[in-house]
Amino acid sequence: MEKETTRKGAGPLETPQGVVLHIADLRVVFHTYVGTVHALSGIDLDLREGKITGLAGETGCGKSVTAKAVMQLLPSTAEVLSGRILFGGEDLVRKTPSEMDAIRGKRIGMIFQNPRAALNPLFTVEEQLYFLLHRHEHLGRKEARKRSLALLEAVRMGGAKKRLRSYPFELSTGMCQRVMIAMGLACSPKLFIADEPTTGLDVTVQAQVLELFKHLVYEVGSTALLITHDLGVIAETSDYMGVMYGGRMVEFGTTEDLIEHTLHPYTQGLLRSSFTGEDDDELHYIPGVVPDLRRPPSGCVFEARCAVCVEECRVSVPDMIEVENGHRVACFQAGAAGIADGGKAGSTRGER
Amino acid sequence: MDHEILRVEKIRKSFTKRVLWRVEDVKAVNDVSFTVGKGTVFGLVGESGCGKTTTARCIAGLERPSGGEIIFQGDAIGHLNAKAFRPYRRRLQMVFQDPLDSLNPRYSVRSTIQEPLDIHMRLTRKDREARIQDILKLVGLRSELLSRYPHQLSSGQQQRVGIARAIICDPDLVLLDEPTASLDVSVRGRILELLLDLQERLGITYLLISHDLGTVHFVCYHTAVMYLGFIVEIGVTRDLFKHPQHPYTEALIGARPRLRGRTCGKERRVLIKGEIPSPMHLPSGCLFHPRCPQVMPICRERRPELVLCADDRMVACHLYGTPEDTRSVAEPTAGGEAAEA
């Protein structure tokens, strides 16, 4: 569990106490033929050791770009303008591709959205696990098979022995995702990134996969970053959560705080529009559209869609300020947001 | 029932699949029956592969059922050929799951929504133009989008075009196949609002197919839960969600991720084991028995039938009556009530 210390580097490269991954002021742009897209404009994120941190937001808000930047898997059109990604005392932004190869899969595991597309269709499950175990753990065929079998059993795959010889097309999507989780956790990585792990899975299978994910992350003693647009998934699974919008982090805190004492109007909008059939829902949505990140607004990114924006929001960008114990929000109107919103969010704040 | 618009009577659909020399039957839909009342929203939920889309495609005339009948406004339409089906197409439309895939990439928005008009209603150029402008206003699209192509639109706009195409000929019944599945939460809300608004204004009846229980709970008055091609439970949506009777419905509803409630302890979640069995080799007896937490010996042998177990609720489960019980009188009534919350 604690094989790797976070103290290899010294001084500025050291991550804060109890933090596995420290992202500071990360800015990423994409150079496309229709202009420069400002995908990430200054992201700060700390992943606490042994915890699951969820990252929520709508399509195009920069969740996946953040994950890909950590893995250094950004496409060639991307450019990291500034920022540091500190992991294990090293800055991942400055790593060479071959240095990253030694980290990916070994110290940082990742699972992707579409498990079927992420597995190689030409190789059996056993071979794919062998590549990984051979490369990072230097296991021979025999030991690799033993380990693979144990891994598949750990992800509760029925008939693990038979499944080792299966090709991805012979498996259901849920099983493919289990194989992905097994591969991600094969080398007991310090950090585990799951990018939309259950999107496209049926609810009953989703519940199983999430339960498994949670169980394994805690068991291996790993730290996880869970990216999803489904707030329900985050609420069920993660300890901390961050909400992103337009390439910025707008709110961060413990999952409970964010859901019960929401401060940012965007988070409130998201929460209210994701009705889950729990009680007598009303139809809510956030008016307007996501900003064009080729020309990011000069003020707050959410200003154009915000119900409580003031003159200040148009002019300057709000910083993330800590409201209370670890709950940070980037909004000038953080206090007022609930009042204008009325309803539940407002009343919870009244009591506090 | 004078209010009914669509009655599906024991439709079956099987596809043949060839595996080398073996020919196997995939039973996608088995003896599915339900009734949709005029002006209501009827929901069909279930996990992928349970036959909900196939059922809709049968109703829309895109597949021909292997057995059973579909009665639409008093006419049997289940086994018509393409030409005989044509007059019904105007009154029975479908909105598809993936908005981009269901639009012709080489048709501009104008061509897409004009095509059904040209086929079904011969209008003068002036009337046609007026109709197109009206519909655009109804679905909330700006008229400068008419010359755009699908890839130039956002996914919300694409779905609006899909809806415009479906409603431009004034249909009576619209089949919505996962209309919001690929949309962001905030866009999803707006599309649902649009659909409900259109229903109110134009008096359309919807058959909504979805695996998103939140949407179904919000929109549908009656809901049928499907599993492996069979309807396992059918009833008034709100009751169904509050007091699910069939263990599968219970598991499905319990598996939804919730925003609040994790803190309330571990009571939630009867996690069901395993995944859906292959429709090529259906389990014996009750289809759900390999995964069912309350399985009994009889479940392995006999397939339960849909029986009326409470007011307006039918369940196919041995927990609620044996096959000896007379098969209930009729399908639950999907009365004339509007479905809005």
PDB file of C-alpha atoms in Angstrom, chain B residues 144-323:
ATOM      1  CA  GLU B 144     -31.601  30.722 -39.819  1.00  0.00           C
ATOM      2  CA  LEU B 145     -30.792  27.156 -38.826  1.00  0.00           C
ATOM      3  CA  LEU B 146     -32.817  25.891 -41.790  1.00  0.00           C
ATOM      4  CA  SER B 147     -29.849  25.910 -44.099  1.00  0.00           C
ATOM      5  CA  ARG B 148     -27.555  24.180 -41.641  1.00  0.00           C
ATOM      6  CA  TYR B 149     -26.551  20.542 -41.753  1.00  0.00           C
ATOM      7  CA  PRO B 150     -26.845  18.151 -38.802  1.00  0.00           C
ATOM      8  CA  HIS B 151     -23.157  18.209 -37.918  1.00  0.00           C
ATOM      9  CA  GLN B 152     -23.330  21.985 -37.513  1.00  0.00           C
ATOM     10  CA  LEU B 153     -25.923  21.735 -34.764  1.00  0.00           C
ATOM     11  CA  SER B 154     -25.570  21.037 -31.076  1.00  0.00           C
ATOM     12  CA  SER B 155     -27.040  17.774 -29.828  1.00  0.00           C
ATOM     13  CA  GLY B 156     -29.997  19.586 -28.308  1.00  0.00           C
ATOM     14  CA  GLN B 157     -30.720  21.296 -31.615  1.00  0.00           C
ATOM     15  CA  GLN B 158     -30.347  18.007 -33.461  1.00  0.00           C
ATOM     16  CA  GLN B 159     -32.933  16.414 -31.236  1.00  0.00           C
ATOM     17  CA  ARG B 160     -35.246  19.372 -31.808  1.00  0.00           C
ATOM     18  CA  VAL B 161     -34.940  18.795 -35.551  1.00  0.00           C
ATOM     19  CA  GLY B 162     -35.770  15.130 -34.976  1.00  0.00           C
ATOM     20  CA  ILE B 163     -38.848  16.170 -33.024  1.00  0.00           C
ATOM     21  CA  ALA B 164     -39.842  18.740 -35.657  1.00  0.00           C
ATOM     22  CA  ARG B 165     -39.653  16.063 -38.337  1.00  0.00           C
ATOM     23  CA  ALA B 166     -41.846  13.772 -36.283  1.00  0.00           C
ATOM     24  CA  ILE B 167     -44.570  16.262 -35.475  1.00  0.00           C
ATOM     25  CA  ILE B 168     -44.770  18.263 -38.691  1.00  0.00           C
ATOM     26  CA  CYS B 169     -47.545  16.107 -40.148  1.00  0.00           C
ATOM     27  CA  ASP B 170     -49.682  16.314 -37.036  1.00  0.00           C
ATOM     28  CA  PRO B 171     -49.311  12.763 -35.780  1.00  0.00           C
ATOM     29  CA  ASP B 172     -51.609  11.234 -33.165  1.00  0.00           C
ATOM     30  CA  LEU B 173     -49.010   8.963 -31.625  1.00  0.00           C
ATOM     31  CA  VAL B 174     -45.300   9.603 -31.355  1.00  0.00           C
ATOM     32  CA  LEU B 175     -42.908   6.870 -30.285  1.00  0.00           C
ATOM     33  CA  LEU B 176     -39.990   8.360 -28.379  1.00  0.00           C
ATOM     34  CA  ASP B 177     -37.054   5.993 -28.316  1.00  0.00           C
ATOM     35  CA  GLU B 178     -34.686   7.269 -25.619  1.00  0.00           C
ATOM     36  CA  PRO B 179     -35.127  10.888 -26.715  1.00  0.00           C
ATOM     37  CA  THR B 180     -32.806  12.241 -24.035  1.00  0.00           C
ATOM     38  CA  ALA B 181     -30.296   9.443 -23.612  1.00  0.00           C
ATOM     39  CA  SER B 182     -27.314  11.180 -25.157  1.00  0.00           C
ATOM     40  CA  LEU B 183     -28.002  14.650 -23.825  1.00  0.00           C
ATOM     41  CA  ASP B 184     -26.520  16.574 -20.916  1.00  0.00           C
ATOM     42  CA  VAL B 185     -28.707  17.009 -17.874  1.00  0.00           C
ATOM     43  CA  SER B 186     -29.497  20.657 -18.496  1.00  0.00           C
ATOM     44  CA  VAL B 187     -30.378  20.001 -22.153  1.00  0.00           C
ATOM     45  CA  ARG B 188     -32.381  16.946 -21.203  1.00  0.00           C
ATOM     46  CA  GLY B 189     -34.636  19.053 -19.025  1.00  0.00           C
ATOM     47  CA  ARG B 190     -35.331  21.424 -21.859  1.00  0.00           C
ATOM     48  CA  ILE B 191     -36.118  18.693 -24.380  1.00  0.00           C
ATOM     49  CA  LEU B 192     -38.505  17.048 -21.921  1.00  0.00           C
ATOM     50  CA  GLU B 193     -40.194  20.356 -21.298  1.00  0.00           C
ATOM     51  CA  LEU B 194     -40.581  20.819 -25.042  1.00  0.00           C
ATOM     52  CA  LEU B 195     -42.080  17.358 -25.453  1.00  0.00           C
ATOM     53  CA  LEU B 196     -44.576  17.904 -22.665  1.00  0.00           C
ATOM     54  CA  ASP B 197     -45.447  21.328 -23.981  1.00  0.00           C
ATOM     55  CA  LEU B 198     -46.082  19.918 -27.450  1.00  0.00           C
ATOM     56  CA  GLN B 199     -48.234  17.210 -26.006  1.00  0.00           C
ATOM     57  CA  GLU B 200     -50.378  19.747 -24.248  1.00  0.00           C
ATOM     58  CA  ARG B 201     -50.729  21.967 -27.283  1.00  0.00           C
ATOM     59  CA  LEU B 202     -51.186  19.369 -29.979  1.00  0.00           C
ATOM     60  CA  GLY B 203     -52.787  16.582 -27.991  1.00  0.00           C
ATOM     61  CA  ILE B 204     -50.231  14.010 -29.038  1.00  0.00           C
ATOM     62  CA  THR B 205     -49.944  10.651 -27.309  1.00  0.00           C
ATOM     63  CA  TYR B 206     -46.447   9.455 -26.476  1.00  0.00           C
ATOM     64  CA  LEU B 207     -44.974   6.050 -26.026  1.00  0.00           C
ATOM     65  CA  LEU B 208     -41.702   6.754 -24.252  1.00  0.00           C
ATOM     66  CA  ILE B 209     -38.964   4.177 -24.248  1.00  0.00           C
ATOM     67  CA  SER B 210     -36.182   4.747 -21.806  1.00  0.00           C
ATOM     68  CA  HIS B 211     -33.793   3.135 -19.439  1.00  0.00           C
ATOM     69  CA  ASP B 212     -33.581   6.386 -17.529  1.00  0.00           C
ATOM     70  CA  LEU B 213     -35.915   5.852 -14.626  1.00  0.00           C
ATOM     71  CA  GLY B 214     -35.814   9.502 -13.634  1.00  0.00           C
ATOM     72  CA  THR B 215     -37.237  10.573 -16.968  1.00  0.00           C
ATOM     73  CA  VAL B 216     -39.909   7.908 -16.940  1.00  0.00           C
ATOM     74  CA  HIS B 217     -40.920   8.756 -13.416  1.00  0.00           C
ATOM     75  CA  PHE B 218     -41.233  12.359 -14.361  1.00  0.00           C
ATOM     76  CA  VAL B 219     -43.051  12.054 -17.654  1.00  0.00           C
ATOM     77  CA  CYS B 220     -45.123   8.886 -17.821  1.00  0.00           C
ATOM     78  CA  TYR B 221     -48.480   8.159 -16.316  1.00  0.00           C
ATOM     79  CA  HIS B 222     -48.397   4.425 -16.942  1.00  0.00           C
ATOM     80  CA  THR B 223     -45.246   2.391 -17.146  1.00  0.00           C
ATOM     81  CA  ALA B 224     -44.467  -1.149 -18.213  1.00  0.00           C
ATOM     82  CA  VAL B 225     -41.242  -2.794 -17.087  1.00  0.00           C
ATOM     83  CA  MET B 226     -39.738  -5.219 -19.558  1.00  0.00           C
ATOM     84  CA  TYR B 227     -37.226  -7.948 -18.968  1.00  0.00           C
ATOM     85  CA  LEU B 228     -35.893 -10.224 -21.689  1.00  0.00           C
ATOM     86  CA  GLY B 229     -38.773  -9.529 -24.030  1.00  0.00           C
ATOM     87  CA  PHE B 230     -41.514  -9.959 -21.453  1.00  0.00           C
ATOM     88  CA  ILE B 231     -43.451  -7.405 -19.511  1.00  0.00           C
ATOM     89  CA  VAL B 232     -42.902  -8.201 -15.852  1.00  0.00           C
ATOM     90  CA  GLU B 233     -44.863  -5.394 -14.313  1.00  0.00           C
ATOM     91  CA  ILE B 234     -47.178  -2.700 -15.490  1.00  0.00           C
ATOM     92  CA  GLY B 235     -48.952   0.026 -13.564  1.00  0.00           C
ATOM     93  CA  VAL B 236     -49.269   3.679 -12.655  1.00  0.00           C
ATOM     94  CA  THR B 237     -45.737   5.074 -12.650  1.00  0.00           C
ATOM     95  CA  ARG B 238     -45.792   6.770  -9.278  1.00  0.00           C
ATOM     96  CA  ASP B 239     -47.167   3.709  -7.495  1.00  0.00           C
ATOM     97  CA  LEU B 240     -44.795   1.489  -9.387  1.00  0.00           C
ATOM     98  CA  PHE B 241     -41.826   3.496  -8.161  1.00  0.00           C
ATOM     99  CA  LYS B 242     -43.100   3.750  -4.632  1.00  0.00           C
ATOM    100  CA  HIS B 243     -44.226   0.169  -4.213  1.00  0.00           C
ATOM    101  CA  PRO B 244     -42.611  -2.051  -6.781  1.00  0.00           C
ATOM    102  CA  GLN B 245     -44.062  -5.545  -6.631  1.00  0.00           C
ATOM    103  CA  HIS B 246     -41.881  -7.570  -8.948  1.00  0.00           C
ATOM    104  CA  PRO B 247     -38.382  -8.257  -7.573  1.00  0.00           C
ATOM    105  CA  TYR B 248     -36.901  -7.063 -10.845  1.00  0.00           C
ATOM    106  CA  THR B 249     -38.695  -3.737 -10.711  1.00  0.00           C
ATOM    107  CA  GLU B 250     -37.562  -3.382  -7.146  1.00  0.00           C
ATOM    108  CA  ALA B 251     -33.958  -4.076  -8.092  1.00  0.00           C
ATOM    109  CA  LEU B 252     -34.097  -1.754 -11.068  1.00  0.00           C
ATOM    110  CA  ILE B 253     -35.460   1.083  -9.005  1.00  0.00           C
ATOM    111  CA  GLY B 254     -33.069   0.347  -6.158  1.00  0.00           C
ATOM    112  CA  ALA B 255     -30.086   0.415  -8.493  1.00  0.00           C
ATOM    113  CA  ARG B 256     -30.582   4.029  -9.504  1.00  0.00           C
ATOM    114  CA  PRO B 257     -27.805   6.193  -8.196  1.00  0.00           C
ATOM    115  CA  ARG B 258     -29.279   8.746  -5.853  1.00  0.00           C
ATOM    116  CA  LEU B 259     -28.119  12.172  -4.875  1.00  0.00           C
ATOM    117  CA  ARG B 260     -29.114  11.928  -1.275  1.00  0.00           C
ATOM    118  CA  GLY B 261     -29.544   8.877   0.807  1.00  0.00           C
ATOM    119  CA  ARG B 262     -26.065   7.449   0.869  1.00  0.00           C
ATOM    120  CA  THR B 263     -25.751   8.984   4.281  1.00  0.00           C
ATOM    121  CA  CYS B 264     -28.953   7.298   5.410  1.00  0.00           C
ATOM    122  CA  GLY B 265     -27.206   3.987   5.792  1.00  0.00           C
ATOM    123  CA  LYS B 266     -27.142   0.777   3.918  1.00  0.00           C
ATOM    124  CA  GLU B 267     -30.829   0.021   3.586  1.00  0.00           C
ATOM    125  CA  ARG B 268     -30.911   0.774  -0.105  1.00  0.00           C
ATOM    126  CA  ARG B 269     -30.009  -1.492  -2.864  1.00  0.00           C
ATOM    127  CA  VAL B 270     -30.958  -5.058  -3.252  1.00  0.00           C
ATOM    128  CA  LEU B 271     -27.992  -5.549  -5.540  1.00  0.00           C
ATOM    129  CA  ILE B 272     -28.948  -8.199  -8.013  1.00  0.00           C
ATOM    130  CA  LYS B 273     -26.296 -10.555  -9.172  1.00  0.00           C
ATOM    131  CA  GLY B 274     -25.182 -11.217 -12.680  1.00  0.00           C
ATOM    132  CA  GLU B 275     -26.219  -9.776 -15.964  1.00  0.00           C
ATOM    133  CA  ILE B 276     -29.100 -10.303 -18.335  1.00  0.00           C
ATOM    134  CA  PRO B 277     -29.037 -13.818 -19.774  1.00  0.00           C
ATOM    135  CA  SER B 278     -28.726 -14.191 -23.509  1.00  0.00           C
ATOM    136  CA  PRO B 279     -32.071 -13.958 -25.296  1.00  0.00           C
ATOM    137  CA  MET B 280     -30.955 -16.897 -27.409  1.00  0.00           C
ATOM    138  CA  HIS B 281     -31.076 -19.239 -24.451  1.00  0.00           C
ATOM    139  CA  LEU B 282     -33.874 -18.034 -22.261  1.00  0.00           C
ATOM    140  CA  PRO B 283     -33.871 -19.497 -18.748  1.00  0.00           C
ATOM    141  CA  SER B 284     -36.576 -21.990 -17.902  1.00  0.00           C
ATOM    142  CA  GLY B 285     -39.521 -20.923 -15.820  1.00  0.00           C
ATOM    143  CA  CYS B 286     -39.458 -17.326 -14.711  1.00  0.00           C
ATOM    144  CA  LEU B 287     -36.910 -15.431 -16.762  1.00  0.00           C
ATOM    145  CA  PHE B 288     -35.653 -13.551 -13.774  1.00  0.00           C
ATOM    146  CA  HIS B 289     -35.061 -16.558 -11.531  1.00  0.00           C
ATOM    147  CA  PRO B 290     -31.271 -16.817 -12.035  1.00  0.00           C
ATOM    148  CA  ARG B 291     -30.877 -13.306 -10.640  1.00  0.00           C
ATOM    149  CA  CYS B 292     -33.846 -13.104  -8.335  1.00  0.00           C
ATOM    150  CA  PRO B 293     -33.188 -12.652  -4.607  1.00  0.00           C
ATOM    151  CA  GLN B 294     -36.543 -14.206  -3.708  1.00  0.00           C
ATOM    152  CA  VAL B 295     -36.415 -17.226  -5.963  1.00  0.00           C
ATOM    153  CA  MET B 296     -38.671 -20.195  -5.116  1.00  0.00           C
ATOM    154  CA  PRO B 297     -38.667 -23.740  -6.529  1.00  0.00           C
ATOM    155  CA  ILE B 298     -41.694 -23.059  -8.684  1.00  0.00           C
ATOM    156  CA  CYS B 299     -39.886 -20.165 -10.400  1.00  0.00           C
ATOM    157  CA  ARG B 300     -37.503 -22.585 -12.077  1.00  0.00           C
ATOM    158  CA  GLU B 301     -40.314 -24.605 -13.578  1.00  0.00           C
ATOM    159  CA  ARG B 302     -43.188 -22.411 -14.502  1.00  0.00           C
ATOM    160  CA  ARG B 303     -43.246 -19.117 -16.216  1.00  0.00           C
ATOM    161  CA  PRO B 304     -45.510 -16.726 -14.322  1.00  0.00           C
ATOM    162  CA  GLU B 305     -48.161 -14.863 -16.233  1.00  0.00           C
ATOM    163  CA  LEU B 306     -49.166 -11.270 -15.879  1.00  0.00           C
ATOM    164  CA  VAL B 307     -51.869 -11.146 -13.250  1.00  0.00           C
ATOM    165  CA  LEU B 308     -53.757  -8.271 -11.770  1.00  0.00           C
ATOM    166  CA  CYS B 309     -52.390  -7.898  -8.266  1.00  0.00           C
ATOM    167  CA  ALA B 310     -53.737  -4.561  -7.184  1.00  0.00           C
ATOM    168  CA  ASP B 311     -55.697  -1.745  -8.568  1.00  0.00           C
ATOM    169  CA  ASP B 312     -54.289  -0.881 -11.956  1.00  0.00           C
ATOM    170  CA  ARG B 313     -51.226  -3.053 -11.477  1.00  0.00           C
ATOM    171  CA  MET B 314     -50.236  -6.245 -13.190  1.00  0.00           C
ATOM    172  CA  VAL B 315     -47.297  -8.395 -12.203  1.00  0.00           C
ATOM    173  CA  ALA B 316     -45.792 -11.530 -13.650  1.00  0.00           C
ATOM    174  CA  CYS B 317     -44.352 -13.169 -10.573  1.00  0.00           C
ATOM    175  CA  HIS B 318     -45.153 -16.280  -8.566  1.00  0.00           C
ATOM    176  CA  LEU B 319     -45.094 -14.230  -5.402  1.00  0.00           C
ATOM    177  CA  TYR B 320     -48.359 -12.702  -6.473  1.00  0.00           C
ATOM    178  CA  GLY B 321     -50.514 -15.546  -7.617  1.00  0.00           C
ATOM    179  CA  THR B 322     -50.105 -18.768  -9.470  1.00  0.00           C
ATOM    180  CA  PRO B 323     -50.806 -19.492 -13.100  1.00  0.00           C
TER     181      PRO B 323
END
